[in-house]
PDB file of C-alpha atoms in Angstrom:
ATOM      1  CA  UNK A 691     107.323  54.449 137.578  1.00 60.00           C
ATOM      2  CA  UNK A 692     106.036  55.544 134.195  1.00 70.00           C
ATOM      3  CA  UNK A 693     102.304  56.045 134.175  1.00 92.00           C
ATOM      4  CA  UNK A 694     102.005  55.329 130.460  1.00 96.00           C
ATOM      5  CA  UNK A 695     104.468  53.186 128.538  1.00 96.00           C
ATOM      6  CA  UNK A 696     104.593  52.874 124.781  1.00 96.00           C
ATOM      7  CA  UNK A 697     107.382  50.437 124.021  1.00 95.00           C
ATOM      8  CA  UNK A 698     107.424  50.768 120.235  1.00 95.00           C
ATOM      9  CA  UNK A 699     109.261  53.901 119.109  1.00 92.00           C
ATOM     10  CA  UNK A 700     108.411  53.129 115.482  1.00 95.00           C
ATOM     11  CA  UNK A 701     106.284  50.721 113.503  1.00 95.00           C
ATOM     12  CA  UNK A 702     105.848  49.860 109.838  1.00 96.00           C
ATOM     13  CA  UNK A 703     102.725  48.356 108.341  1.00 97.00           C
ATOM     14  CA  UNK A 704     101.752  47.460 104.808  1.00 97.00           C
ATOM     15  CA  UNK A 705      98.824  49.358 103.367  1.00 97.00           C
ATOM     16  CA  UNK A 706      95.480  47.583 103.930  1.00 97.00           C
ATOM     17  CA  UNK A 707      96.836  45.451 106.755  1.00 98.00           C
ATOM     18  CA  UNK A 708      96.022  45.775 110.459  1.00 98.00           C
ATOM     19  CA  UNK A 709      98.483  47.078 113.030  1.00 98.00           C
ATOM     20  CA  UNK A 710      98.535  47.065 116.826  1.00 98.00           C
ATOM     21  CA  UNK A 711     100.158  49.858 118.805  1.00 98.00           C
ATOM     22  CA  UNK A 712     101.009  48.907 122.374  1.00 98.00           C
ATOM     23  CA  UNK A 713     100.217  50.857 125.508  1.00 98.00           C
ATOM     24  CA  UNK A 714     100.527  49.799 129.131  1.00 97.00           C
ATOM     25  CA  UNK A 715      99.558  51.940 132.075  1.00 97.00           C
ATOM     26  CA  UNK A 716     100.111  52.103 135.786  1.00 95.00           C
ATOM     27  CA  UNK A 717      97.543  53.334 138.274  1.00 93.00           C
ATOM     28  CA  UNK A 718      96.093  52.317 141.611  1.00 91.00           C
ATOM     29  CA  UNK A 719      92.910  54.319 141.061  1.00 90.00           C
ATOM     30  CA  UNK A 720      89.968  52.074 140.122  1.00 91.00           C
ATOM     31  CA  UNK A 721      88.454  54.876 138.051  1.00 90.00           C
ATOM     32  CA  UNK A 722      90.418  56.061 135.049  1.00 92.00           C
ATOM     33  CA  UNK A 723      90.107  56.783 131.363  1.00 92.00           C
ATOM     34  CA  UNK A 724      92.391  55.858 128.504  1.00 94.00           C
ATOM     35  CA  UNK A 725      92.743  57.895 125.323  1.00 94.00           C
ATOM     36  CA  UNK A 726      94.484  57.555 122.003  1.00 96.00           C
ATOM     37  CA  UNK A 727      95.493  60.572 119.929  1.00 95.00           C
ATOM     38  CA  UNK A 728      96.978  60.854 116.449  1.00 96.00           C
ATOM     39  CA  UNK A 729      99.496  63.574 115.658  1.00 94.00           C
ATOM     40  CA  UNK A 730     100.234  63.911 111.929  1.00 94.00           C
ATOM     41  CA  UNK A 731     103.235  65.821 110.636  1.00 92.00           C
ATOM     42  CA  UNK A 732     101.155  68.998 110.608  1.00 90.00           C
ATOM     43  CA  UNK A 733     101.232  68.837 114.407  1.00 90.00           C
ATOM     44  CA  UNK A 734      97.640  68.906 115.576  1.00 90.00           C
ATOM     45  CA  UNK A 735      96.335  66.417 118.159  1.00 92.00           C
ATOM     46  CA  UNK A 736      93.430  64.372 116.841  1.00 93.00           C
ATOM     47  CA  UNK A 737      91.306  62.410 119.301  1.00 92.00           C
ATOM     48  CA  UNK A 738      90.754  58.820 118.150  1.00 95.00           C
ATOM     49  CA  UNK A 739      89.171  56.712 120.860  1.00 95.00           C
ATOM     50  CA  UNK A 740      88.344  56.545 124.572  1.00 93.00           C
ATOM     51  CA  UNK A 741      88.025  53.639 127.019  1.00 95.00           C
ATOM     52  CA  UNK A 742      86.707  54.007 130.546  1.00 92.00           C
ATOM     53  CA  UNK A 743      87.944  51.668 133.249  1.00 93.00           C
ATOM     54  CA  UNK A 744      84.406  50.515 134.001  1.00 93.00           C
ATOM     55  CA  UNK A 745      83.402  50.013 130.382  1.00 92.00           C
ATOM     56  CA  UNK A 746      82.444  46.401 129.818  1.00 89.00           C
ATOM     57  CA  UNK A 747      83.186  46.338 126.129  1.00 94.00           C
ATOM     58  CA  UNK A 748      86.209  47.372 124.133  1.00 96.00           C
ATOM     59  CA  UNK A 749      85.779  50.749 122.484  1.00 96.00           C
ATOM     60  CA  UNK A 750      85.529  50.953 118.708  1.00 97.00           C
ATOM     61  CA  UNK A 751      85.443  53.957 116.368  1.00 95.00           C
ATOM     62  CA  UNK A 752      85.405  53.071 112.696  1.00 97.00           C
ATOM     63  CA  UNK A 753      88.744  51.466 111.829  1.00 98.00           C
ATOM     64  CA  UNK A 754      90.049  52.043 115.342  1.00 98.00           C
ATOM     65  CA  UNK A 755      89.480  49.658 118.203  1.00 97.00           C
ATOM     66  CA  UNK A 756      90.975  49.481 121.639  1.00 97.00           C
ATOM     67  CA  UNK A 757      92.075  46.114 122.990  1.00 97.00           C
ATOM     68  CA  UNK A 758      91.508  46.754 126.677  1.00 97.00           C
ATOM     69  CA  UNK A 759      92.981  44.120 129.008  1.00 96.00           C
ATOM     70  CA  UNK A 760      92.368  45.452 132.480  1.00 95.00           C
ATOM     71  CA  UNK A 761      94.213  42.741 134.413  1.00 95.00           C
ATOM     72  CA  UNK A 762      97.313  43.304 132.297  1.00 96.00           C
ATOM     73  CA  UNK A 763      96.857  47.080 132.411  1.00 96.00           C
ATOM     74  CA  UNK A 764      97.143  47.331 128.678  1.00 97.00           C
ATOM     75  CA  UNK A 765      95.153  49.401 126.195  1.00 98.00           C
ATOM     76  CA  UNK A 766      96.472  48.626 122.751  1.00 98.00           C
ATOM     77  CA  UNK A 767      95.186  50.483 119.722  1.00 98.00           C
ATOM     78  CA  UNK A 768      94.279  48.373 116.701  1.00 98.00           C
ATOM     79  CA  UNK A 769      94.024  50.073 113.320  1.00 98.00           C
ATOM     80  CA  UNK A 770      92.410  47.901 110.679  1.00 97.00           C
ATOM     81  CA  UNK A 771      92.878  48.259 106.916  1.00 97.00           C
ATOM     82  CA  UNK A 772      95.747  50.739 107.232  1.00 97.00           C
ATOM     83  CA  UNK A 773      95.817  53.687 104.866  1.00 97.00           C
ATOM     84  CA  UNK A 774      98.695  55.908 103.812  1.00 97.00           C
ATOM     85  CA  UNK A 775      97.050  58.745 105.713  1.00 97.00           C
ATOM     86  CA  UNK A 776      97.436  56.796 108.941  1.00 98.00           C
ATOM     87  CA  UNK A 777     101.167  57.574 108.920  1.00 98.00           C
ATOM     88  CA  UNK A 778     101.614  59.721 112.024  1.00 97.00           C
ATOM     89  CA  UNK A 779     102.698  59.739 115.651  1.00 96.00           C
ATOM     90  CA  UNK A 780     100.251  58.020 118.001  1.00 97.00           C
ATOM     91  CA  UNK A 781      99.970  58.832 121.687  1.00 96.00           C
ATOM     92  CA  UNK A 782      98.313  56.866 124.452  1.00 97.00           C
ATOM     93  CA  UNK A 783      97.142  58.911 127.445  1.00 95.00           C
ATOM     94  CA  UNK A 784      95.431  58.345 130.784  1.00 94.00           C
ATOM     95  CA  UNK A 785      93.269  60.398 133.097  1.00 91.00           C
ATOM     96  CA  UNK A 786      92.984  59.166 136.692  1.00 82.00           C
ATOM     97  CA  UNK A 787      89.921  59.378 138.913  1.00 74.00           C
ATOM     98  CA  UNK A 788      88.224  62.750 138.979  1.00 69.00           C
ATOM     99  CA  UNK A 789      91.357  64.424 137.760  1.00 69.00           C
ATOM    100  CA  UNK A 790      91.403  66.373 134.594  1.00 73.00           C
ATOM    101  CA  UNK A 791      94.936  66.254 133.379  1.00 86.00           C
ATOM    102  CA  UNK A 792      96.085  63.698 130.858  1.00 91.00           C
ATOM    103  CA  UNK A 793      99.351  61.825 131.229  1.00 93.00           C
ATOM    104  CA  UNK A 794     100.842  60.930 127.860  1.00 95.00           C
ATOM    105  CA  UNK A 795     103.163  58.204 126.705  1.00 95.00           C
ATOM    106  CA  UNK A 796     106.224  58.929 124.582  1.00 94.00           C
ATOM    107  CA  UNK A 797     104.420  57.979 121.398  1.00 95.00           C
ATOM    108  CA  UNK A 798     104.831  55.536 118.519  1.00 97.00           C
ATOM    109  CA  UNK A 799     105.611  56.649 114.976  1.00 97.00           C
ATOM    110  CA  UNK A 800     103.622  54.618 112.465  1.00 98.00           C
ATOM    111  CA  UNK A 801     104.627  54.455 108.824  1.00 97.00           C
ATOM    112  CA  UNK A 802     102.249  52.875 106.329  1.00 98.00           C
ATOM    113  CA  UNK A 803     103.972  51.445 103.237  1.00 96.00           C
ATOM    114  CA  UNK A 804     102.322  51.220  99.835  1.00 93.00           C
TER     115      UNK A 804
ATOM    116  CA  UNK B 997      80.962  75.391 116.413  1.00 50.00           C
ATOM    117  CA  UNK B 998      84.563  76.445 116.117  1.00 68.00           C
ATOM    118  CA  UNK B 999      87.145  74.226 117.753  1.00 89.00           C
ATOM    119  CA  UNK B1000      89.779  75.250 120.255  1.00 93.00           C
ATOM    120  CA  UNK B1001      91.616  78.210 118.755  1.00 95.00           C
ATOM    121  CA  UNK B1002      95.229  78.935 119.539  1.00 96.00           C
ATOM    122  CA  UNK B1003      97.248  81.841 118.303  1.00 96.00           C
ATOM    123  CA  UNK B1004      99.727  82.470 117.085  1.00 97.00           C
ATOM    124  CA  UNK B1005     100.487  79.163 115.362  1.00 96.00           C
ATOM    125  CA  UNK B1006     104.165  80.012 115.241  1.00 97.00           C
ATOM    126  CA  UNK B1007     106.054  82.407 117.484  1.00 98.00           C
ATOM    127  CA  UNK B1008     109.718  83.354 117.353  1.00 98.00           C
ATOM    128  CA  UNK B1009     111.273  85.140 120.292  1.00 98.00           C
ATOM    129  CA  UNK B1010     114.818  86.180 121.139  1.00 98.00           C
ATOM    130  CA  UNK B1011     116.275  85.046 124.422  1.00 98.00           C
ATOM    131  CA  UNK B1012     115.094  87.297 127.234  1.00 98.00           C
ATOM    132  CA  UNK B1013     111.876  88.391 125.537  1.00 98.00           C
ATOM    133  CA  UNK B1014     108.360  87.552 126.663  1.00 98.00           C
ATOM    134  CA  UNK B1015     106.071  85.079 124.919  1.00 98.00           C
ATOM    135  CA  UNK B1016     102.282  85.253 125.153  1.00 98.00           C
ATOM    136  CA  UNK B1017     100.267  82.316 123.901  1.00 98.00           C
ATOM    137  CA  UNK B1018      96.498  82.562 123.568  1.00 98.00           C
ATOM    138  CA  UNK B1019      93.817  79.914 123.731  1.00 97.00           C
ATOM    139  CA  UNK B1020      90.105  80.359 123.101  1.00 96.00           C
ATOM    140  CA  UNK B1021      88.225  77.248 124.243  1.00 93.00           C
ATOM    141  CA  UNK B1022      85.312  75.748 122.405  1.00 91.00           C
ATOM    142  CA  UNK B1023      82.020  77.521 122.967  1.00 88.00           C
ATOM    143  CA  UNK B1024      80.486  76.442 126.227  1.00 84.00           C
ATOM    144  CA  UNK B1025      83.725  74.999 127.597  1.00 87.00           C
ATOM    145  CA  UNK B1026      84.865  76.441 130.883  1.00 87.00           C
ATOM    146  CA  UNK B1027      87.837  74.130 131.535  1.00 89.00           C
ATOM    147  CA  UNK B1028      91.184  74.829 129.914  1.00 93.00           C
ATOM    148  CA  UNK B1029      94.405  72.839 130.080  1.00 94.00           C
ATOM    149  CA  UNK B1030      97.857  73.716 128.816  1.00 96.00           C
ATOM    150  CA  UNK B1031     100.411  71.113 127.756  1.00 97.00           C
ATOM    151  CA  UNK B1032     103.962  71.386 126.479  1.00 97.00           C
ATOM    152  CA  UNK B1033     105.555  69.091 123.925  1.00 95.00           C
ATOM    153  CA  UNK B1034     109.318  69.160 123.700  1.00 92.00           C
ATOM    154  CA  UNK B1035     110.873  67.840 120.476  1.00 85.00           C
ATOM    155  CA  UNK B1036     110.588  64.066 120.108  1.00 81.00           C
ATOM    156  CA  UNK B1037     108.537  63.746 123.302  1.00 85.00           C
ATOM    157  CA  UNK B1038     104.942  63.315 124.396  1.00 88.00           C
ATOM    158  CA  UNK B1039     102.823  66.077 125.829  1.00 94.00           C
ATOM    159  CA  UNK B1040     103.385  67.096 129.440  1.00 95.00           C
ATOM    160  CA  UNK B1041     100.650  68.686 131.535  1.00 94.00           C
ATOM    161  CA  UNK B1042     101.348  72.213 132.717  1.00 96.00           C
ATOM    162  CA  UNK B1043      98.233  73.826 134.186  1.00 95.00           C
ATOM    163  CA  UNK B1044      94.473  73.441 134.482  1.00 93.00           C
ATOM    164  CA  UNK B1045      92.236  76.490 134.757  1.00 93.00           C
ATOM    165  CA  UNK B1046      88.598  77.320 135.047  1.00 91.00           C
ATOM    166  CA  UNK B1047      87.257  80.831 134.563  1.00 87.00           C
ATOM    167  CA  UNK B1048      89.273  83.141 136.839  1.00 88.00           C
ATOM    168  CA  UNK B1049      90.741  80.218 138.784  1.00 93.00           C
ATOM    169  CA  UNK B1050      93.879  78.114 138.585  1.00 94.00           C
ATOM    170  CA  UNK B1051      92.849  74.634 139.668  1.00 91.00           C
ATOM    171  CA  UNK B1052      96.056  72.656 139.196  1.00 92.00           C
ATOM    172  CA  UNK B1053      99.422  74.137 138.299  1.00 94.00           C
ATOM    173  CA  UNK B1054     101.516  71.169 139.329  1.00 93.00           C
ATOM    174  CA  UNK B1055     103.214  70.987 135.922  1.00 94.00           C
ATOM    175  CA  UNK B1056     104.190  74.622 135.664  1.00 96.00           C
ATOM    176  CA  UNK B1057     107.837  75.582 136.066  1.00 95.00           C
ATOM    177  CA  UNK B1058     108.285  77.551 139.265  1.00 91.00           C
ATOM    178  CA  UNK B1059     109.691  80.633 137.582  1.00 95.00           C
ATOM    179  CA  UNK B1060     108.946  82.691 134.468  1.00 98.00           C
ATOM    180  CA  UNK B1061     105.731  80.835 133.575  1.00 98.00           C
ATOM    181  CA  UNK B1062     102.225  81.991 134.420  1.00 97.00           C
ATOM    182  CA  UNK B1063      98.721  81.327 133.153  1.00 97.00           C
ATOM    183  CA  UNK B1064      95.367  82.993 133.426  1.00 96.00           C
ATOM    184  CA  UNK B1065      91.827  82.457 132.209  1.00 95.00           C
ATOM    185  CA  UNK B1066      89.915  85.695 132.751  1.00 93.00           C
ATOM    186  CA  UNK B1067      86.168  86.064 132.936  1.00 89.00           C
ATOM    187  CA  UNK B1068      86.201  87.536 129.458  1.00 90.00           C
ATOM    188  CA  UNK B1069      88.614  86.633 126.717  1.00 92.00           C
ATOM    189  CA  UNK B1070      91.043  83.824 126.000  1.00 95.00           C
ATOM    190  CA  UNK B1071      93.308  81.943 128.328  1.00 97.00           C
ATOM    191  CA  UNK B1072      96.882  83.240 128.236  1.00 98.00           C
ATOM    192  CA  UNK B1073     100.083  81.326 128.878  1.00 98.00           C
ATOM    193  CA  UNK B1074     102.867  83.781 129.539  1.00 98.00           C
ATOM    194  CA  UNK B1075     106.567  82.986 129.507  1.00 98.00           C
ATOM    195  CA  UNK B1076     108.879  85.720 130.693  1.00 98.00           C
ATOM    196  CA  UNK B1077     112.550  86.007 129.770  1.00 98.00           C
ATOM    197  CA  UNK B1078     112.444  83.066 127.417  1.00 98.00           C
ATOM    198  CA  UNK B1079     115.418  80.728 127.073  1.00 97.00           C
ATOM    199  CA  UNK B1080     116.325  78.255 124.331  1.00 96.00           C
ATOM    200  CA  UNK B1081     114.941  75.383 126.420  1.00 95.00           C
ATOM    201  CA  UNK B1082     111.464  76.932 126.216  1.00 97.00           C
ATOM    202  CA  UNK B1083     111.356  76.097 122.501  1.00 97.00           C
ATOM    203  CA  UNK B1084     108.495  73.620 122.174  1.00 97.00           C
ATOM    204  CA  UNK B1085     104.940  73.170 120.977  1.00 97.00           C
ATOM    205  CA  UNK B1086     102.369  74.414 123.466  1.00 98.00           C
ATOM    206  CA  UNK B1087      98.924  72.893 123.248  1.00 96.00           C
ATOM    207  CA  UNK B1088      95.709  74.026 124.796  1.00 95.00           C
ATOM    208  CA  UNK B1089      92.763  71.709 125.387  1.00 92.00           C
ATOM    209  CA  UNK B1090      89.252  72.438 126.617  1.00 90.00           C
ATOM    210  CA  UNK B1091      86.327  70.468 127.976  1.00 85.00           C
ATOM    211  CA  UNK B1092      82.822  71.331 129.160  1.00 81.00           C
ATOM    212  CA  UNK B1093      83.095  69.506 132.473  1.00 72.00           C
ATOM    213  CA  UNK B1094      85.442  67.436 134.564  1.00 63.00           C
ATOM    214  CA  UNK B1095      86.051  63.832 133.694  1.00 61.00           C
ATOM    215  CA  UNK B1096      85.028  64.320 130.090  1.00 64.00           C
ATOM    216  CA  UNK B1097      85.589  61.430 127.730  1.00 63.00           C
ATOM    217  CA  UNK B1098      87.321  63.638 125.222  1.00 71.00           C
ATOM    218  CA  UNK B1099      89.522  66.669 125.565  1.00 74.00           C
ATOM    219  CA  UNK B1100      89.512  68.853 122.483  1.00 84.00           C
ATOM    220  CA  UNK B1101      92.937  70.164 121.538  1.00 91.00           C
ATOM    221  CA  UNK B1102      93.888  73.257 119.649  1.00 93.00           C
ATOM    222  CA  UNK B1103      96.432  73.134 116.855  1.00 93.00           C
ATOM    223  CA  UNK B1104      99.207  74.286 119.123  1.00 95.00           C
ATOM    224  CA  UNK B1105     101.646  77.181 119.163  1.00 97.00           C
ATOM    225  CA  UNK B1106     105.175  76.396 118.139  1.00 96.00           C
ATOM    226  CA  UNK B1107     107.541  78.607 120.072  1.00 97.00           C
ATOM    227  CA  UNK B1108     111.090  79.000 118.817  1.00 97.00           C
ATOM    228  CA  UNK B1109     113.600  80.884 120.933  1.00 97.00           C
ATOM    229  CA  UNK B1110     116.607  82.158 119.009  1.00 97.00           C
TER     230      UNK B1110
END
């Protein structure tokens, strides 16, 4: 089974609107961490936001928030007030237990329209 | 504090040659991870190293690939006798301890095998 599933290969959003990028995960470890990264066309991996499995509140970082639904095993990224510069590939990733490696989803390409 | 530095950014090799990719972690970081990103895919874990030790190499191909992180100097990912299928972006990440809430990625090395 896929550890991380991103079901949306591509998404469009109008500038200034909010968009939700889906991510579901699969693990039997009670301790895990969920990450979102942005990869613009230049190729670098930019860390956006982190959610720990024991965190009581949803993580937020500026215009980014993580809609963490533990029972559904989902960790959707919400980008508010989209900007043209948000156009990029977005990856969801998970780290299990005390492990150090990240398991990545296949990614979602987001295009922001003016 | 400089970020994770990878060089070269772009590397072209002919089939059968050797490729050496370098990664200098952030200052104070003793944990290094290598990931590979094939075209149109997410990142896949290859190897996790601490100074002078390989901790987890479960993602490394059995042949032609090796990695080291010496006491002094950068971490090196070495690919011998490259083939066209080795063409990919190779990313290095570093962290100061295990279970960190953020892994800092370098800008990647794009290897093209011709």
